[in-house]
PDB file of C-alpha atoms in Angstrom:
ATOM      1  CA  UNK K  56      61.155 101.455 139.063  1.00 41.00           C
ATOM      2  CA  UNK K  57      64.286 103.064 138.464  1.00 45.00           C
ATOM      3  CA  UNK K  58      66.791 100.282 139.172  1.00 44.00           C
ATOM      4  CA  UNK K  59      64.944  98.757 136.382  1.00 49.00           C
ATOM      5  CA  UNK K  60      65.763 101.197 134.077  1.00 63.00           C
ATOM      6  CA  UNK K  61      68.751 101.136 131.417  1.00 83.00           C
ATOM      7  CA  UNK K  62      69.723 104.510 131.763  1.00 93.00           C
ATOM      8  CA  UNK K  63      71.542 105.935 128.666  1.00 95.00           C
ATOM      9  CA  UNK K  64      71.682 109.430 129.199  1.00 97.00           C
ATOM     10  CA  UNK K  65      72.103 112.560 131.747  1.00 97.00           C
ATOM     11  CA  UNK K  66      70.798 116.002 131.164  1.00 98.00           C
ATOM     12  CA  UNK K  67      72.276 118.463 133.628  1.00 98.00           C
ATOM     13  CA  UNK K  68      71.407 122.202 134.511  1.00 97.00           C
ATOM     14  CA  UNK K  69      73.777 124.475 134.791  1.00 95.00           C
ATOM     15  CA  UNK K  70      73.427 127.630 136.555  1.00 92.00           C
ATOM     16  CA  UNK K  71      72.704 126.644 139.865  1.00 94.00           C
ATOM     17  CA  UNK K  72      73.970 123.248 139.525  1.00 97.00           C
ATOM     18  CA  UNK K  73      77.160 123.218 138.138  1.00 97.00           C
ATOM     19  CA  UNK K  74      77.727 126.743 139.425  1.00 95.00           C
ATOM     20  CA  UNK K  75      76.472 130.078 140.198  1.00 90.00           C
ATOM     21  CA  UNK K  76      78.012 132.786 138.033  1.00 87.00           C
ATOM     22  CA  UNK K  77      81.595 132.743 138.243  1.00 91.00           C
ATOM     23  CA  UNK K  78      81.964 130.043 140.902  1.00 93.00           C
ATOM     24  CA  UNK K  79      81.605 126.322 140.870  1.00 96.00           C
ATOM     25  CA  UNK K  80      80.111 124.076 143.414  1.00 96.00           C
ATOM     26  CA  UNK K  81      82.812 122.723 145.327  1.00 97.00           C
ATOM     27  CA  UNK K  82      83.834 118.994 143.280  1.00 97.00           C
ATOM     28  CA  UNK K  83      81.243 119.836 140.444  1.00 98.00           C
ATOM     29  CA  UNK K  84      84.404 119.066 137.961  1.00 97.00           C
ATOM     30  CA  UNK K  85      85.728 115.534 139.483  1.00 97.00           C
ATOM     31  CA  UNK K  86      81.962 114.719 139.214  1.00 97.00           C
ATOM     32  CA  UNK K  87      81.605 115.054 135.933  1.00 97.00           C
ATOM     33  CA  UNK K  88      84.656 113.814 134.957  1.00 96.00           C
ATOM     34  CA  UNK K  89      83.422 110.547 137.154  1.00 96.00           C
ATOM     35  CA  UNK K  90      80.268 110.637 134.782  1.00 96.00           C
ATOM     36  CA  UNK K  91      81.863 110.887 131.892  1.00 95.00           C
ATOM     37  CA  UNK K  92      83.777 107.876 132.327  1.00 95.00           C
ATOM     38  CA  UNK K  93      80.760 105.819 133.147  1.00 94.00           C
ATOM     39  CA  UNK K  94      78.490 104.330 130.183  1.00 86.00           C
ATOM     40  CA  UNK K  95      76.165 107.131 129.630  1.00 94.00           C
ATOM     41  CA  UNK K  96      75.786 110.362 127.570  1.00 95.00           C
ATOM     42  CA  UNK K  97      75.879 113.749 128.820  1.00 96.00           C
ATOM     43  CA  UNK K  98      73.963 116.694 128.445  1.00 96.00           C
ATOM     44  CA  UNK K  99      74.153 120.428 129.350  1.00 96.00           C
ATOM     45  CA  UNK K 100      70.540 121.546 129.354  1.00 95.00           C
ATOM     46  CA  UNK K 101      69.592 125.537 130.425  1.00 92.00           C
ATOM     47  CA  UNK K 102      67.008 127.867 130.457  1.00 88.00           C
ATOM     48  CA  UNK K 103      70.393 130.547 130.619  1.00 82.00           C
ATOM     49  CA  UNK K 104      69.311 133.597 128.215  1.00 81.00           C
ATOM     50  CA  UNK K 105      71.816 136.262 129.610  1.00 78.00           C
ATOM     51  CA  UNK K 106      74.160 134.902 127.505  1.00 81.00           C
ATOM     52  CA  UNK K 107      75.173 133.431 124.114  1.00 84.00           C
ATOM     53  CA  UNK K 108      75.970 130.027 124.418  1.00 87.00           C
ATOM     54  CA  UNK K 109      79.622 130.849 122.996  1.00 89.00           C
ATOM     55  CA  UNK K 110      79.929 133.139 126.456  1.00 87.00           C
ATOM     56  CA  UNK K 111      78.270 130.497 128.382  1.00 90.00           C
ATOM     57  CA  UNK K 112      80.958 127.926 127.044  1.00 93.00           C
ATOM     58  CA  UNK K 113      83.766 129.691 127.772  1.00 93.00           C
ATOM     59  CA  UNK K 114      82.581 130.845 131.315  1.00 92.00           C
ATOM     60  CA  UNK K 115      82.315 127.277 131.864  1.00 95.00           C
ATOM     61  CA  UNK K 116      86.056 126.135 130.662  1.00 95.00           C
ATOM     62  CA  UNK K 117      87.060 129.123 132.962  1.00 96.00           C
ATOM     63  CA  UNK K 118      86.137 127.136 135.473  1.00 96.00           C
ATOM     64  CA  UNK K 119      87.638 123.944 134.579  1.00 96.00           C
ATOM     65  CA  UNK K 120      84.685 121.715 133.345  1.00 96.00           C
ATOM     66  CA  UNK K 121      85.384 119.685 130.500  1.00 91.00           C
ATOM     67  CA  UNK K 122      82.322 120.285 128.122  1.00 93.00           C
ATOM     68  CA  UNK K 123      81.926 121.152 124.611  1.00 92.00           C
ATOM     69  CA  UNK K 124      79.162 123.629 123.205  1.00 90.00           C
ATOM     70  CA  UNK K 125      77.834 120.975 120.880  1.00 91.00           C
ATOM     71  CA  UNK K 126      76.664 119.483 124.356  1.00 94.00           C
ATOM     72  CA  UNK K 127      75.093 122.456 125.575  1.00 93.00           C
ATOM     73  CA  UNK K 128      70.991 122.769 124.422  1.00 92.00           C
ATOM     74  CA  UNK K 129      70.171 126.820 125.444  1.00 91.00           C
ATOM     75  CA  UNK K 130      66.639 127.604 125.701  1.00 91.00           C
ATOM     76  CA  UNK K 131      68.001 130.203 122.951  1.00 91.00           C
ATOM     77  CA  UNK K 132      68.185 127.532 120.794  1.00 88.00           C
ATOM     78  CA  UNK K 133      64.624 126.698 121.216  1.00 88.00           C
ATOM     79  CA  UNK K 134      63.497 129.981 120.731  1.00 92.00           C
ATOM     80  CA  UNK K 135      65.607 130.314 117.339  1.00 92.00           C
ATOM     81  CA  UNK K 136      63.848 127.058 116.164  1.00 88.00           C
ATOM     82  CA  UNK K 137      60.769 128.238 116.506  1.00 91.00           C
ATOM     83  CA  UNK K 138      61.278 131.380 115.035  1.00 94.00           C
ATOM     84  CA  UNK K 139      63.013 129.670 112.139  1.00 93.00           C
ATOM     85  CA  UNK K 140      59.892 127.332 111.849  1.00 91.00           C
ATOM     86  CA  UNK K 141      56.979 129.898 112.077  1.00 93.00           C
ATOM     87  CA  UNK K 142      59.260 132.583 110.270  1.00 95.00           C
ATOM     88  CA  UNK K 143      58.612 135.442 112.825  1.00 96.00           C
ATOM     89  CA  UNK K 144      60.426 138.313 112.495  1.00 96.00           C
ATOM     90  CA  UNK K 145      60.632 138.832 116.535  1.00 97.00           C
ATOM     91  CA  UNK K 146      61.312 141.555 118.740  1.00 96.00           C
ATOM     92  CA  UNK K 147      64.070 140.483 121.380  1.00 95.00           C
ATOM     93  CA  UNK K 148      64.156 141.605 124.713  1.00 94.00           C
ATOM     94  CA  UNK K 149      67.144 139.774 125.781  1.00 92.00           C
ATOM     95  CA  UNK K 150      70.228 140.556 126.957  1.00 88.00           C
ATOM     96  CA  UNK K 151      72.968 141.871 124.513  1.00 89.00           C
ATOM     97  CA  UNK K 152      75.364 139.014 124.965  1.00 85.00           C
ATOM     98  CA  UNK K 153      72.634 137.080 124.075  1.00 88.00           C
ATOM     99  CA  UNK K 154      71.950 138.519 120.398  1.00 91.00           C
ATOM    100  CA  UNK K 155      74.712 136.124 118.962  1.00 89.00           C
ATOM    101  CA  UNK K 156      72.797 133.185 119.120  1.00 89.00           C
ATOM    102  CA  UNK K 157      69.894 134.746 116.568  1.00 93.00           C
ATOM    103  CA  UNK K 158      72.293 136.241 114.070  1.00 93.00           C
ATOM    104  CA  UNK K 159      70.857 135.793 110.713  1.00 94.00           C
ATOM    105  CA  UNK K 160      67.469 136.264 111.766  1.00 95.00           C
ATOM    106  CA  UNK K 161      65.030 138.935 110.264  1.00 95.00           C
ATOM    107  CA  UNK K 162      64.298 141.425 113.135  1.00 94.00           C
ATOM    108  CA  UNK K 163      62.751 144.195 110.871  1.00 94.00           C
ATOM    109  CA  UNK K 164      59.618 145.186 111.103  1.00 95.00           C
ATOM    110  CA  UNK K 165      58.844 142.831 113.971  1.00 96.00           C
ATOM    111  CA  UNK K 166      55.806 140.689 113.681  1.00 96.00           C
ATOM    112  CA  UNK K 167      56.370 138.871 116.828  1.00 97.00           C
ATOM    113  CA  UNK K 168      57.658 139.231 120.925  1.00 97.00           C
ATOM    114  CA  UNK K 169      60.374 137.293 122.160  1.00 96.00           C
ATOM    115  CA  UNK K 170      61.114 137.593 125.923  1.00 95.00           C
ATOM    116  CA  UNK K 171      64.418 136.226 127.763  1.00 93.00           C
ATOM    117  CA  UNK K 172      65.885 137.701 130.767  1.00 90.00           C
ATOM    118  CA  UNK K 173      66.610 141.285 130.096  1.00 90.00           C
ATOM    119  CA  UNK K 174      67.389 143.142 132.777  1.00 89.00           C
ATOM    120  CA  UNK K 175      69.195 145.433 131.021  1.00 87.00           C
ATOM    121  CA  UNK K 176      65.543 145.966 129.099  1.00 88.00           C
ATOM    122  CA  UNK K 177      62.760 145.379 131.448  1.00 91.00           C
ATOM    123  CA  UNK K 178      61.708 148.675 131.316  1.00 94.00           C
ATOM    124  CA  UNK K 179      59.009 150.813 130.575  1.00 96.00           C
ATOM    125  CA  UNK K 180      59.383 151.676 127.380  1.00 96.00           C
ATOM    126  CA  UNK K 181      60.428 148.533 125.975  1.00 95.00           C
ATOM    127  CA  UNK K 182      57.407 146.280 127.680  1.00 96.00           C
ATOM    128  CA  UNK K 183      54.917 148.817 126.815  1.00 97.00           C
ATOM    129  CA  UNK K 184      56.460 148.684 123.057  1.00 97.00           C
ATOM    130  CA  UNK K 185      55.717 144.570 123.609  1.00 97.00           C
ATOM    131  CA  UNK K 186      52.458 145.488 124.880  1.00 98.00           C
ATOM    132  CA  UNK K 187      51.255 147.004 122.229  1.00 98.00           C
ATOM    133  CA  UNK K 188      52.665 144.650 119.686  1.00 97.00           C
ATOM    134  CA  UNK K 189      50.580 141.669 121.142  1.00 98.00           C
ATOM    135  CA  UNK K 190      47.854 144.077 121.528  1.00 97.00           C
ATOM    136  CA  UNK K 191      47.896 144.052 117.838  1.00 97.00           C
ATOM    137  CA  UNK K 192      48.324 140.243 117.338  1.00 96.00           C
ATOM    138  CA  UNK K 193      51.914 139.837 117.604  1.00 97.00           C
ATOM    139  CA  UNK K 194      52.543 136.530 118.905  1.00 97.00           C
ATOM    140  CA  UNK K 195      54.111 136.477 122.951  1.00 97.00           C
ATOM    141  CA  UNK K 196      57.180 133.961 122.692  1.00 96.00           C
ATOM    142  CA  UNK K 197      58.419 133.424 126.587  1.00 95.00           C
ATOM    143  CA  UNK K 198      62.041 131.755 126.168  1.00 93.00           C
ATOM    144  CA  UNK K 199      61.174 130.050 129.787  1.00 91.00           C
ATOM    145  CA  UNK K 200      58.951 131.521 132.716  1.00 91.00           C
ATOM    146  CA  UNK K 201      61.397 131.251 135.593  1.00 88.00           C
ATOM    147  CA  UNK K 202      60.408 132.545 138.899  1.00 90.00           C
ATOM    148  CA  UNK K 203      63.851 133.821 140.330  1.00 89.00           C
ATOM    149  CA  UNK K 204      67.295 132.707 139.495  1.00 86.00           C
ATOM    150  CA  UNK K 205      70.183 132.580 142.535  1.00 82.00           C
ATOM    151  CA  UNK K 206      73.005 135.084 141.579  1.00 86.00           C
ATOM    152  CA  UNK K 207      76.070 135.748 143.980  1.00 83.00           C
ATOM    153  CA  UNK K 208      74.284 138.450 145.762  1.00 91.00           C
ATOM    154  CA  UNK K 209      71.311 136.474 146.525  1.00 90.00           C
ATOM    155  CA  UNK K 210      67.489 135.686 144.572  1.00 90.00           C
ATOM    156  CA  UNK K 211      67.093 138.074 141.441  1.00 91.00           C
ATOM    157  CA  UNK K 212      63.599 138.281 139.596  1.00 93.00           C
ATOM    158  CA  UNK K 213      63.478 135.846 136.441  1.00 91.00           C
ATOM    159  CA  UNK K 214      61.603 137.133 133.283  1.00 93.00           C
ATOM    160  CA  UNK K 215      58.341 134.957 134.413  1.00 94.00           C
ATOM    161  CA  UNK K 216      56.729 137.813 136.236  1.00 95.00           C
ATOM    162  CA  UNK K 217      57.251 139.743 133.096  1.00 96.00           C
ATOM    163  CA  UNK K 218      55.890 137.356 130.656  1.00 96.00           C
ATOM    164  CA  UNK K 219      52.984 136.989 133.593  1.00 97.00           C
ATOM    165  CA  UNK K 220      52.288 141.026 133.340  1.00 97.00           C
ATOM    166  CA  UNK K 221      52.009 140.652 129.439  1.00 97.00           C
ATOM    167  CA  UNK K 222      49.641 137.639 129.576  1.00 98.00           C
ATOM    168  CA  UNK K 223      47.373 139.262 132.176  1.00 98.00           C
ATOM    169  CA  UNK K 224      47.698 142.990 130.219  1.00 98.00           C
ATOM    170  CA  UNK K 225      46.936 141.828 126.798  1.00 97.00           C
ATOM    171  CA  UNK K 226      44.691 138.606 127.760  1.00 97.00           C
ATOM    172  CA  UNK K 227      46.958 135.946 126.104  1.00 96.00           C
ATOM    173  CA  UNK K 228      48.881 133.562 126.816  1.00 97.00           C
ATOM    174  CA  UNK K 229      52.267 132.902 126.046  1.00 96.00           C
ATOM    175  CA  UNK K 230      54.056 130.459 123.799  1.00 95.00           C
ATOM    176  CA  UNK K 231      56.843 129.054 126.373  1.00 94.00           C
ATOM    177  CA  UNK K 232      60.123 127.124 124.659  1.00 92.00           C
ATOM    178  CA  UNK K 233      62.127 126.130 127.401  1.00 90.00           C
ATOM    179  CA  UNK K 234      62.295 124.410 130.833  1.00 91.00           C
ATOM    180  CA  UNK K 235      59.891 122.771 132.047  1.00 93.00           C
ATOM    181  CA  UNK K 236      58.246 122.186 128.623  1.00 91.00           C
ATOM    182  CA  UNK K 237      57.530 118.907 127.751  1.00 93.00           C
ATOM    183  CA  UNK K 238      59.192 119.813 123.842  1.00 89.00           C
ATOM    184  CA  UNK K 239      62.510 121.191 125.485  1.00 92.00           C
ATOM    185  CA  UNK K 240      63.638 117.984 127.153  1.00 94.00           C
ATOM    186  CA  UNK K 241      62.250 115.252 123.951  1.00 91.00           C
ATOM    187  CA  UNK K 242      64.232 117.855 121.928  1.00 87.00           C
ATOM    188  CA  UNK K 243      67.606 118.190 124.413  1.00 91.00           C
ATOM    189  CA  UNK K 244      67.265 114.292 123.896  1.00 93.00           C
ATOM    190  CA  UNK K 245      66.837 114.057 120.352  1.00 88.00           C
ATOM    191  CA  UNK K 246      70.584 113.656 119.298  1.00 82.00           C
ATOM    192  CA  UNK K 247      71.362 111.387 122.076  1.00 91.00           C
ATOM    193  CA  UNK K 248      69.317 108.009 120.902  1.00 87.00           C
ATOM    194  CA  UNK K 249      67.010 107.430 123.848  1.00 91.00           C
ATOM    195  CA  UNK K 250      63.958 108.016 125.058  1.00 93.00           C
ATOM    196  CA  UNK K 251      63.003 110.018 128.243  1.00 95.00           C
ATOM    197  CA  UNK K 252      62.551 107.027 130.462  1.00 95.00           C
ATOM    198  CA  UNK K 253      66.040 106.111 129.860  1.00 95.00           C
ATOM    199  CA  UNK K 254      67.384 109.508 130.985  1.00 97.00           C
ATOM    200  CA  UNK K 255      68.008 111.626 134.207  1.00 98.00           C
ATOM    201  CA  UNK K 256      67.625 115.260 135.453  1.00 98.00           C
ATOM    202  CA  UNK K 257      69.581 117.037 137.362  1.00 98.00           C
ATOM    203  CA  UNK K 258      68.716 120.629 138.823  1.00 97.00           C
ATOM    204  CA  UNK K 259      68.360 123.422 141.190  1.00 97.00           C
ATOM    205  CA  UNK K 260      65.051 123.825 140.157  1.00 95.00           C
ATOM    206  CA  UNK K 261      62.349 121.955 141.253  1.00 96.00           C
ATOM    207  CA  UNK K 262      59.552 122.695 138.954  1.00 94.00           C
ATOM    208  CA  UNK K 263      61.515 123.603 135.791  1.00 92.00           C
ATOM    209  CA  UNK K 264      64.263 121.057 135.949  1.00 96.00           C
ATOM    210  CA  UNK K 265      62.600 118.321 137.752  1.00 97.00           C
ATOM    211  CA  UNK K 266      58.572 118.275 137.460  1.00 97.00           C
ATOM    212  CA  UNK K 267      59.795 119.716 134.027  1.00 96.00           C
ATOM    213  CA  UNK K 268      62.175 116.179 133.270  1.00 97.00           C
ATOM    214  CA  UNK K 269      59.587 113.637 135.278  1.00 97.00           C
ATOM    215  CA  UNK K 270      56.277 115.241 133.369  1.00 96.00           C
ATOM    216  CA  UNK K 271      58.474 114.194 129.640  1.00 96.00           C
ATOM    217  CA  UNK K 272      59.513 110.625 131.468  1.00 96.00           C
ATOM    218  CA  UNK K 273      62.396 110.793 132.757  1.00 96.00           C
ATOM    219  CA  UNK K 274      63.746 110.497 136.749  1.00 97.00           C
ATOM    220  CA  UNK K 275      64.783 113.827 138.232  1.00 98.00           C
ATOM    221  CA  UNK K 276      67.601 114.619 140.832  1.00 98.00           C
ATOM    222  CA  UNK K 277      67.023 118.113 142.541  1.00 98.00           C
ATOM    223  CA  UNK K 278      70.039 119.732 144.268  1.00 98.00           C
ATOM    224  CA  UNK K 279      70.345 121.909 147.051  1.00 97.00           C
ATOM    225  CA  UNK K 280      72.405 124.625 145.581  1.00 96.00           C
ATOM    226  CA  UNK K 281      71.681 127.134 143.583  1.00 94.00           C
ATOM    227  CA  UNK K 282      67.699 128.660 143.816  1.00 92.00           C
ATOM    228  CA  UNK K 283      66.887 125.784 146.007  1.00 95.00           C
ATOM    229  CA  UNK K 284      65.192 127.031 149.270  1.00 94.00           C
ATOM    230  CA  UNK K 285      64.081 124.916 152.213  1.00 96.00           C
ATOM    231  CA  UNK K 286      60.872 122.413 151.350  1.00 96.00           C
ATOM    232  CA  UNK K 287      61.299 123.014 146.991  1.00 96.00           C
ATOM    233  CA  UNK K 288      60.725 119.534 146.663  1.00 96.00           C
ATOM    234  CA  UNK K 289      57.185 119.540 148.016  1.00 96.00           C
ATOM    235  CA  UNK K 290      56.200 122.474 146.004  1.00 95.00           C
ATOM    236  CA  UNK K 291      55.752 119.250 143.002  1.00 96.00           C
ATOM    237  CA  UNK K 292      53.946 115.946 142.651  1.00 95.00           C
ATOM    238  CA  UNK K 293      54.991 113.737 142.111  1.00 95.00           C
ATOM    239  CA  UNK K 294      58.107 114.775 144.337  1.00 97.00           C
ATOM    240  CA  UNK K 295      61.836 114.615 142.911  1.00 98.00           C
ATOM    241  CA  UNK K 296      63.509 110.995 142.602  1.00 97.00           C
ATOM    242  CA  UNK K 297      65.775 112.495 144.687  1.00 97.00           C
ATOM    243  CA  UNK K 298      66.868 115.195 146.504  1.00 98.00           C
ATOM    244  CA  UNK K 299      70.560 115.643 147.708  1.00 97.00           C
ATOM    245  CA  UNK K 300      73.153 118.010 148.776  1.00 97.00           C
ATOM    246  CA  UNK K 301      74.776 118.397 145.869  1.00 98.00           C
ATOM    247  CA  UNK K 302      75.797 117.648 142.029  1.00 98.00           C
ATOM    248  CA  UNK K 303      78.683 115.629 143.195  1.00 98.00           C
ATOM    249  CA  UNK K 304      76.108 113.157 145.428  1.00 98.00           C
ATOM    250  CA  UNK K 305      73.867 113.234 142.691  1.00 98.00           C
ATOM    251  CA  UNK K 306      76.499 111.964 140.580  1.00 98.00           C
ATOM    252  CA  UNK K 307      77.503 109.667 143.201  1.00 97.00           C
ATOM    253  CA  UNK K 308      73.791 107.907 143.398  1.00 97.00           C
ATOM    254  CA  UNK K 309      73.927 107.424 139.584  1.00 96.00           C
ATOM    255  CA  UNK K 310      76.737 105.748 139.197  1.00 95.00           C
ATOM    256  CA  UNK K 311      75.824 103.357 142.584  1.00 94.00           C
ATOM    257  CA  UNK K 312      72.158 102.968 141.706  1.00 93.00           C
ATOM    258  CA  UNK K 313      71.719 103.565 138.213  1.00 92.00           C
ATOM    259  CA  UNK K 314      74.210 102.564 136.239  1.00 86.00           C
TER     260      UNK K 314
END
């Protein structure tokens, strides 16, 4: 199926793909810059909320990859969309250096919950102030529902089993924006003139990233870096594409078997 495919475009993860914090996987840059020089359009796609994409853009040039932030599609951005379109007024538990990427919105008065990851903010106080919001018919906006995220000292919680303790204390369920929603990858895609079955995934994550990507259409490529533990890609059905070492052999297979 897939060599039949004209593929036209590339979404990528980052954290966990491309690197992990403030080091890259080893040849993650002369893979890209292989990529770009091939026929297809690139992507940055990340569920990434400790950060505004500004930060995220510049931790990125640190490390020598050669991307632009009009490439990069946050699941910050998705979250301000919504907002925008529904005209919440939201409370924010995110990280500080995330609050740049919702200047200009209303937060007075908030008349709705909007959960990143906050560690800085997962706290008592603050979820039982979220608690009570929904309680009293605030909407529950989860900016994604990840698991665990790989850092440099190991596994660290992600804001899922947060979101998860909301929905089970007030009896809701919440609105989720970014990976693995169908509506995050049609809308990462938007810009780029193709449809999901002409695109490819690539991630650390296998249910996010990759059932995420193959439930909207499109192939996915899981990794072996990042969050990746031992046997991911039979936590999902169908199973990845592929699975590989790396971003560079994912790369590699793309431009030998896709392109």
């Amino acid at each position: 199926m897939a060599g039949r495919r004209a593929l036209k475009a590339v979404l990528i993860d980052l954290s966990g793909t491309l690197h992990v914090e403030d080091t890259a996987v080893p040849g993650a840059q002369d893979a890209l810059n292989r990529l770009r020089r091939a026929s297809v359009a690139v992507k940055f796609v990340t569920n990434t909320t400790k950060e505004s994409k500004r930060n995220l853009l510049e931790r990125l040039q640190r490390l020598n990859f050669d991307l632009q932030e009009k490439e990069i599609f946050t699941s910050l951005s998705a979250a301000r969309s919504l907002l925008e379109q529904k005209q919440h007024k939201p409370l924010l538990l995110v990280e500080d250096s995330a609050l740049e990427d919702f200047t200009g919105i209303d937060t007075s008065e908030p008349d709705a919950v909007v959960i990143g990851l906050a560690p800085d903010h997962f706290n008592y106080q603050s979820l039982n102030k979220a608690f009570r919001m929904i309680l009293d018919g605030a909407p529950l906006i989860a900016i994604h529902k990840a698991r665990y995220y790989k850092r440099k000292d190991g596994l660290a919680l992600g804001p899922g089993p947060f979101v998860t303790g909301l929905e089970y204390a007030t009896d809701c369920k919440a609105t989720v924006v970014g990976k693995p929603e169908k509506t995050f990858f049609t809308q990462a895609l938007s810009d780029l003139g193709c449809s999901p079955h002409e695109a490819v995934m690539i991630g650390d994550d296998a249910r996010d990233d990759v059932g995420g990507a193959q439930n909207a259409g499109m192939l996915g490529i899981l990794v072996k870096t990042g969050k990746y533990r031992d046997g991911d890609e039979r936590k999902i059905d169908p199973p990845p594409y592929l699975t590989c070492n790396s971003f560079p052999d994912a790369v590699e297979h793309i431009l030998r078997n896709l392109l």
